[in-house]
Amino acid sequence: MQLVRGLHNLRPRHRGCVATIGNFDGVHRGHQAILERLRERASELGLPSCVVIFEPQPREYFAPVQAPARLTRLREKLQLLSEQGVDLVLCLAFNRRLRELSAAEFVHATLVDGLGVRHLEVGDDFRFGCDRAGDFNFLLKAGAAEGFTVEAATTIEVEGERVSSTRLRQVLADGDLDLAQKLLGRPFSITGRVMHGQALGRQLGAPTANIQLKRKNTPLSGVFMVSTEVDGLTQPAVANIGMRPSVKSDGQPHLEVHLLNYQGDLYGRPLRVTFHRKLRDEQRFASLEALKTAIEADIAAAREYWRASPFTTSQD
C-alpha cells in the first residue's frame, strides 16, 4: 500500500482509481464493508483502490479538547487499511485551507484533478465541503457531470444497531469488550512505543511498560486483562489506562502494562496491547500503600483469569 500525503504529492501515475472518503477511525466492520465493495469495484474496472482520509480528523481540528477519543492513531489506521487490501491512501491535512473549500472545489481539486476518480463509494450520510454543504446527492450530480459513478455503501448492523465509530466509542467507554469485538471483527487494541515513566510501578513491586499514547482522550479507561506480543510470543498481562488519579497527574492519559510472565528491557519497542476483559474502573487511593494493595489484587485476578483462559503462545 502506498501513502501519499497531500494533493501536491500526487503524480500522474496516481490518476484513475476507485475511491472512498472518510475518517475510517477504528476501521470497524462498517468500514470493512465499504472497503470490500471498493476492492470489488476496483477489480471490475481494473483500477487501484484509494482511501482519502484527513489528519487531524475534522472534529479534532474544530474542537481539539472536546473531540471524540481516537480509536486508532494514524499509524494504526494505515496498518489496518493495508490489511484490508487498499492500494493507495491519500492523507489530506485538515487545515484552514481545506476547511474553506466549497463542496464543488473539493470535488474538482481532489476527485477530478487530483485522483481522476472513476468510481466513488461513500455512505449515504456523508457530508463534506465548507459548512458540510456537500452530500450524497451533490456527489451524484457532480459524478454525472465529471464522468465518475457514485454508489452508497451498505449499512452494517450488529445486534439491531448500525455499526459506527460513535457506537464503538460508547461500547468501549462502557467496558463491553465482547460487543466491541463484534463491531470491529477483532479484539480492540492500542499500539504504542514503550517510554520511560516515573518507575512508580517498580517501586510498588509491579514494573510496567509505559506505552506512549499521543492522544488527548482515550476511548476506554480502567484496569483490564490484556495481552501483548513480545519476540513472537503472546504475553498475558494486566493494564491500567487513564489519568492515574492516585499519582501526580500531568493532564495526559497513560497506558501502563504489567506483563505477568516476562522480564526484560522493552524500552523503545512498539507494543500492541489487546484488551480482553475489564476488571474495574480507575479509582483514587488515599495512600501508596493502598494503591500497592490494589495493584497486587489486580495482578492476582489477572493471573487467575489467564490461568482459566489459556491461549496460544506461538506467533501463528
Tab-separated table of C-alpha atoms in Angstrom:
chain	number	residue	atom	x	y	z
A	1	MET	CA	0.000	0.000	0.000
A	2	GLN	CA	1.247	3.480	-0.881
A	3	LEU	CA	0.712	6.548	1.280
A	4	VAL	CA	0.538	9.986	-0.327
A	5	ARG	CA	0.480	12.994	1.987
A	6	GLY	CA	-1.266	15.947	0.383
A	7	LEU	CA	-2.565	16.726	-3.101
A	8	HIS	CA	0.773	18.307	-4.027
A	9	ASN	CA	2.445	14.886	-3.811
A	10	LEU	CA	0.061	13.193	-6.260
A	11	ARG	CA	1.664	12.191	-9.549
A	12	PRO	CA	0.161	11.291	-12.950
A	13	ARG	CA	0.529	7.598	-12.087
A	14	HIS	CA	-1.976	8.082	-9.253
A	15	ARG	CA	-4.744	9.226	-11.587
A	16	GLY	CA	-7.522	6.783	-12.406
A	17	CYS	CA	-8.830	4.917	-9.377
A	18	VAL	CA	-11.814	3.765	-7.378
A	19	ALA	CA	-12.040	5.822	-4.180
A	20	THR	CA	-13.809	6.338	-0.898
A	21	ILE	CA	-13.565	9.207	1.595
A	22	GLY	CA	-13.869	9.341	5.363
A	23	ASN	CA	-12.176	9.271	8.749
A	24	PHE	CA	-12.154	5.452	8.960
A	25	ASP	CA	-11.467	5.747	12.683
A	26	GLY	CA	-11.284	2.210	14.022
A	27	VAL	CA	-11.644	0.518	10.594
A	28	HIS	CA	-14.634	-1.319	12.064
A	29	ARG	CA	-16.996	-3.721	10.276
A	30	GLY	CA	-18.958	-0.868	8.714
A	31	HIS	CA	-15.736	0.482	7.207
A	32	GLN	CA	-14.708	-3.025	6.195
A	33	ALA	CA	-17.929	-3.414	4.194
A	34	ILE	CA	-17.140	-0.197	2.312
A	35	LEU	CA	-13.586	-1.391	1.647
A	36	GLU	CA	-14.822	-4.783	0.447
A	37	ARG	CA	-17.084	-3.077	-2.087
A	38	LEU	CA	-14.218	-0.751	-3.005
A	39	ARG	CA	-11.986	-3.718	-3.815
A	40	GLU	CA	-14.747	-5.356	-5.850
A	41	ARG	CA	-15.354	-2.260	-7.982
A	42	ALA	CA	-11.614	-1.695	-8.388
A	43	SER	CA	-11.218	-5.269	-9.623
A	44	GLU	CA	-14.164	-4.920	-12.013
A	45	LEU	CA	-12.704	-1.740	-13.524
A	46	GLY	CA	-9.089	-2.878	-13.438
A	47	LEU	CA	-8.107	0.142	-11.329
A	48	PRO	CA	-6.343	0.658	-7.992
A	49	SER	CA	-8.369	1.334	-4.844
A	50	CYS	CA	-7.857	4.569	-2.931
A	51	VAL	CA	-8.961	5.766	0.516
A	52	VAL	CA	-8.962	9.509	1.212
A	53	ILE	CA	-8.535	10.339	4.905
A	54	PHE	CA	-7.910	13.500	6.927
A	55	GLU	CA	-5.307	14.318	9.564
A	56	PRO	CA	-6.222	15.625	12.032
A	57	GLN	CA	-9.776	14.356	11.835
A	58	PRO	CA	-12.145	17.297	11.222
A	59	ARG	CA	-13.671	17.343	14.717
A	60	GLU	CA	-10.163	17.384	16.198
A	61	TYR	CA	-9.415	20.480	14.124
A	62	PHE	CA	-12.560	22.346	15.187
A	63	ALA	CA	-12.547	21.324	18.876
A	64	PRO	CA	-9.329	19.567	19.882
A	65	VAL	CA	-10.237	19.229	23.569
A	66	GLN	CA	-13.864	18.145	23.085
A	67	ALA	CA	-13.203	15.910	20.066
A	68	PRO	CA	-14.172	12.235	20.409
A	69	ALA	CA	-11.461	9.877	21.597
A	70	ARG	CA	-9.401	8.382	18.814
A	71	LEU	CA	-9.991	4.697	18.183
A	72	THR	CA	-6.875	4.435	16.020
A	73	ARG	CA	-3.866	6.664	15.616
A	74	LEU	CA	-2.742	7.349	12.042
A	75	ARG	CA	-0.086	4.616	12.084
A	76	GLU	CA	-2.594	2.032	13.340
A	77	LYS	CA	-5.194	3.154	10.798
A	78	LEU	CA	-2.750	2.816	7.916
A	79	GLN	CA	-1.794	-0.680	9.049
A	80	LEU	CA	-5.449	-1.733	9.203
A	81	LEU	CA	-6.180	-0.235	5.774
A	82	SER	CA	-3.209	-2.094	4.352
A	83	GLU	CA	-4.537	-5.342	5.848
A	84	GLN	CA	-7.837	-4.627	4.061
A	85	GLY	CA	-6.055	-4.648	0.701
A	86	VAL	CA	-6.164	-0.904	-0.041
A	87	ASP	CA	-3.721	0.128	-2.789
A	88	LEU	CA	-3.396	3.856	-2.067
A	89	VAL	CA	-4.144	6.172	0.854
A	90	LEU	CA	-4.325	9.917	0.210
A	91	CYS	CA	-3.948	11.699	3.550
A	92	LEU	CA	-5.090	15.327	3.427
A	93	ALA	CA	-4.053	17.807	6.096
A	94	PHE	CA	-7.275	19.181	7.552
A	95	ASN	CA	-6.406	22.848	7.953
A	96	ARG	CA	-7.970	26.231	7.313
A	97	ARG	CA	-7.348	25.989	3.585
A	98	LEU	CA	-9.115	22.641	3.285
A	99	ARG	CA	-11.865	23.681	5.689
A	100	GLU	CA	-12.743	26.680	3.493
A	101	LEU	CA	-13.025	24.710	0.241
A	102	SER	CA	-16.572	24.577	-1.080
A	103	ALA	CA	-18.014	21.180	-1.921
A	104	ALA	CA	-17.503	21.861	-5.646
A	105	GLU	CA	-13.900	22.988	-5.086
A	106	PHE	CA	-13.158	19.871	-3.047
A	107	VAL	CA	-14.577	17.606	-5.751
A	108	HIS	CA	-12.543	19.272	-8.508
A	109	ALA	CA	-9.294	19.549	-6.544
A	110	THR	CA	-9.327	16.072	-5.001
A	111	LEU	CA	-11.513	13.741	-7.043
A	112	VAL	CA	-11.256	15.164	-10.557
A	113	ASP	CA	-7.933	16.991	-10.947
A	114	GLY	CA	-6.059	15.102	-8.238
A	115	LEU	CA	-7.096	11.452	-8.409
A	116	GLY	CA	-9.063	11.209	-11.637
A	117	VAL	CA	-11.655	9.116	-9.810
A	118	ARG	CA	-13.705	6.762	-11.974
A	119	HIS	CA	-15.966	5.454	-9.199
A	120	LEU	CA	-16.703	6.670	-5.662
A	121	GLU	CA	-18.021	4.653	-2.693
A	122	VAL	CA	-19.427	6.707	0.196
A	123	GLY	CA	-22.017	6.443	2.929
A	124	ASP	CA	-25.383	7.989	2.094
A	125	ASP	CA	-24.963	10.276	5.140
A	126	PHE	CA	-21.531	11.540	4.032
A	127	ARG	CA	-21.104	15.334	4.248
A	128	PHE	CA	-18.152	17.428	3.086
A	129	GLY	CA	-17.003	20.868	1.987
A	130	CYS	CA	-17.290	24.221	3.738
A	131	ASP	CA	-20.150	24.121	6.258
A	132	ARG	CA	-20.734	20.466	5.229
A	133	ALA	CA	-22.714	21.684	2.218
A	134	GLY	CA	-21.850	18.672	0.058
A	135	ASP	CA	-23.826	15.455	0.414
A	136	PHE	CA	-24.554	12.224	-1.447
A	137	ASN	CA	-26.949	13.873	-3.915
A	138	PHE	CA	-24.349	16.570	-4.642
A	139	LEU	CA	-21.827	13.831	-5.450
A	140	LEU	CA	-24.306	12.082	-7.759
A	141	LYS	CA	-24.729	15.286	-9.764
A	142	ALA	CA	-21.002	16.023	-9.745
A	143	GLY	CA	-20.215	12.498	-10.883
A	144	ALA	CA	-22.682	12.720	-13.752
A	145	ALA	CA	-21.065	15.986	-14.871
A	146	GLU	CA	-17.440	14.883	-14.401
A	147	GLY	CA	-17.629	11.282	-15.564
A	148	PHE	CA	-17.452	9.199	-12.395
A	149	THR	CA	-20.076	6.971	-10.813
A	150	VAL	CA	-21.172	7.147	-7.170
A	151	GLU	CA	-22.555	4.356	-5.010
A	152	ALA	CA	-23.877	4.419	-1.437
A	153	ALA	CA	-22.304	1.957	0.961
A	154	THR	CA	-24.440	-0.710	2.609
A	155	THR	CA	-25.209	-0.162	6.289
A	156	ILE	CA	-23.930	-2.928	8.566
A	157	GLU	CA	-25.849	-3.745	11.742
A	158	VAL	CA	-24.809	-5.725	14.802
A	159	GLU	CA	-27.452	-6.650	17.390
A	160	GLY	CA	-30.007	-4.477	15.626
A	161	GLU	CA	-27.988	-1.243	15.533
A	162	ARG	CA	-25.796	0.393	12.906
A	163	VAL	CA	-22.054	-0.131	13.289
A	164	SER	CA	-20.335	3.245	13.605
A	165	SER	CA	-17.301	4.804	15.258
A	166	THR	CA	-19.634	6.688	17.602
A	167	ARG	CA	-21.314	3.489	18.763
A	168	LEU	CA	-17.951	1.771	19.151
A	169	ARG	CA	-16.659	4.581	21.368
A	170	GLN	CA	-19.701	4.243	23.622
A	171	VAL	CA	-19.333	0.467	23.821
A	172	LEU	CA	-15.667	0.820	24.789
A	173	ALA	CA	-16.486	3.525	27.354
A	174	ASP	CA	-18.992	1.060	28.857
A	175	GLY	CA	-16.262	-1.592	29.057
A	176	ASP	CA	-18.183	-4.045	26.849
A	177	LEU	CA	-15.203	-5.601	25.089
A	178	ASP	CA	-17.212	-8.554	23.748
A	179	LEU	CA	-19.550	-6.244	21.831
A	180	ALA	CA	-16.603	-4.094	20.752
A	181	GLN	CA	-15.035	-7.185	19.207
A	182	LYS	CA	-18.258	-7.871	17.291
A	183	LEU	CA	-18.294	-4.304	15.948
A	184	LEU	CA	-14.626	-4.421	14.966
A	185	GLY	CA	-14.388	-8.008	13.768
A	186	ARG	CA	-11.314	-8.296	16.029
A	187	PRO	CA	-10.395	-7.525	19.643
A	188	PHE	CA	-9.777	-3.861	20.415
A	189	SER	CA	-6.098	-2.964	20.700
A	190	ILE	CA	-3.822	0.046	21.088
A	191	THR	CA	-0.292	0.218	19.693
A	192	GLY	CA	2.419	2.487	21.010
A	193	ARG	CA	6.086	2.693	21.875
A	194	VAL	CA	7.374	1.855	25.355
A	195	MET	CA	8.700	5.003	27.026
A	196	HIS	CA	10.449	5.744	30.315
A	197	GLY	CA	7.969	6.640	33.041
A	198	GLN	CA	8.172	7.560	36.729
A	199	ALA	CA	9.197	3.988	37.696
A	200	LEU	CA	6.413	4.053	40.306
A	201	GLY	CA	5.253	0.571	39.337
A	202	ARG	CA	8.719	-0.795	40.019
A	203	GLN	CA	8.719	0.889	43.439
A	204	LEU	CA	5.381	-0.774	44.174
A	205	GLY	CA	6.669	-4.198	43.139
A	206	ALA	CA	4.871	-4.262	39.763
A	207	PRO	CA	7.093	-2.889	36.972
A	208	THR	CA	5.129	-1.669	33.976
A	209	ALA	CA	5.727	-0.909	30.321
A	210	ASN	CA	4.562	2.666	29.792
A	211	ILE	CA	3.002	2.970	26.342
A	212	GLN	CA	3.133	6.321	24.571
A	213	LEU	CA	-0.463	7.153	23.641
A	214	LYS	CA	-0.210	10.505	21.812
A	215	ARG	CA	-3.921	11.073	22.460
A	216	LYS	CA	-5.799	13.781	24.329
A	217	ASN	CA	-8.567	11.318	25.184
A	218	THR	CA	-8.781	7.546	25.317
A	219	PRO	CA	-11.841	5.526	24.266
A	220	LEU	CA	-11.722	3.417	27.425
A	221	SER	CA	-10.341	3.687	30.945
A	222	GLY	CA	-9.804	1.452	33.923
A	223	VAL	CA	-7.936	-1.754	34.707
A	224	PHE	CA	-8.066	-4.511	32.071
A	225	MET	CA	-6.935	-8.027	31.336
A	226	VAL	CA	-4.736	-7.567	28.264
A	227	SER	CA	-2.181	-9.391	26.172
A	228	THR	CA	0.713	-8.319	24.001
A	229	GLU	CA	3.283	-9.961	21.759
A	230	VAL	CA	6.984	-9.904	22.618
A	231	ASP	CA	9.526	-11.735	20.454
A	232	GLY	CA	6.769	-13.703	18.732
A	233	LEU	CA	5.161	-14.924	21.950
A	234	THR	CA	1.811	-13.772	23.306
A	235	GLN	CA	2.300	-12.476	26.823
A	236	PRO	CA	-0.588	-12.300	29.354
A	237	ALA	CA	-0.737	-9.004	31.201
A	238	VAL	CA	-2.839	-6.550	33.185
A	239	ALA	CA	-3.048	-2.864	32.304
A	240	ASN	CA	-4.251	0.459	33.612
A	241	ILE	CA	-5.336	3.088	31.122
A	242	GLY	CA	-6.485	6.559	32.105
A	243	MET	CA	-5.469	9.569	34.155
A	244	ARG	CA	-3.941	7.741	37.168
A	245	PRO	CA	-5.902	9.619	39.874
A	246	SER	CA	-3.740	8.287	42.707
A	247	VAL	CA	-0.478	9.866	41.467
A	248	LYS	CA	0.539	13.369	40.448
A	249	SER	CA	-1.143	13.973	37.084
A	250	ASP	CA	0.429	15.594	34.045
A	251	GLY	CA	-3.002	16.032	32.478
A	252	GLN	CA	-2.400	13.292	29.897
A	253	PRO	CA	-3.823	9.754	29.729
A	254	HIS	CA	-1.385	6.891	30.264
A	255	LEU	CA	-1.338	3.200	29.401
A	256	GLU	CA	0.716	1.094	31.815
A	257	VAL	CA	1.071	-2.635	31.216
A	258	HIS	CA	2.380	-5.210	33.689
A	259	LEU	CA	3.434	-8.392	31.882
A	260	LEU	CA	2.829	-11.361	34.158
A	261	ASN	CA	5.494	-13.766	32.899
A	262	TYR	CA	8.114	-11.550	31.290
A	263	GLN	CA	11.311	-9.945	32.497
A	264	GLY	CA	13.359	-7.880	30.087
A	265	ASP	CA	14.034	-4.482	28.602
A	266	LEU	CA	11.167	-3.192	26.435
A	267	TYR	CA	12.172	0.484	26.256
A	268	GLY	CA	11.810	1.946	22.782
A	269	ARG	CA	9.932	-1.064	21.391
A	270	PRO	CA	6.474	-0.810	19.835
A	271	LEU	CA	3.835	-2.930	21.569
A	272	ARG	CA	0.296	-3.748	20.549
A	273	VAL	CA	-1.846	-4.116	23.643
A	274	THR	CA	-5.011	-6.162	23.106
A	275	PHE	CA	-7.877	-5.662	25.573
A	276	HIS	CA	-9.824	-8.747	26.645
A	277	ARG	CA	-11.841	-8.003	29.791
A	278	LYS	CA	-12.417	-5.061	32.119
A	279	LEU	CA	-11.526	-5.702	35.731
A	280	ARG	CA	-12.510	-2.416	37.367
A	281	ASP	CA	-12.735	1.348	36.947
A	282	GLU	CA	-9.873	3.644	37.835
A	283	GLN	CA	-10.109	4.899	41.397
A	284	ARG	CA	-8.244	7.245	43.697
A	285	PHE	CA	-6.463	5.650	46.651
A	286	ALA	CA	-5.670	7.505	49.860
A	287	SER	CA	-2.072	6.273	50.057
A	288	LEU	CA	0.617	4.490	48.066
A	289	GLU	CA	0.201	1.535	50.392
A	290	ALA	CA	-3.493	1.291	49.462
A	291	LEU	CA	-2.551	1.609	45.800
A	292	LYS	CA	0.031	-1.168	46.186
A	293	THR	CA	-2.584	-3.433	47.767
A	294	ALA	CA	-4.998	-2.769	44.897
A	295	ILE	CA	-2.300	-3.466	42.305
A	296	GLU	CA	-1.440	-6.764	43.990
A	297	ALA	CA	-5.132	-7.729	43.903
A	298	ASP	CA	-5.341	-6.769	40.214
A	299	ILE	CA	-2.307	-8.896	39.383
A	300	ALA	CA	-3.727	-11.855	41.325
A	301	ALA	CA	-7.038	-11.519	39.472
A	302	ALA	CA	-5.182	-11.335	36.156
A	303	ARG	CA	-3.192	-14.479	36.911
A	304	GLU	CA	-6.400	-16.314	37.751
A	305	TYR	CA	-8.082	-15.008	34.594
A	306	TRP	CA	-5.259	-16.116	32.309
A	307	ARG	CA	-4.915	-19.443	34.110
A	308	ALA	CA	-8.554	-20.140	33.246
A	309	SER	CA	-8.290	-18.634	29.733
A	310	PRO	CA	-5.264	-20.220	28.046
A	311	PHE	CA	-4.193	-19.007	24.631
A	312	THR	CA	-1.516	-19.925	22.136
A	313	THR	CA	1.966	-18.596	22.794
A	314	SER	CA	3.201	-19.117	19.250
A	315	GLN	CA	3.189	-16.461	16.555
A	316	ASP	CA	0.637	-18.330	14.430
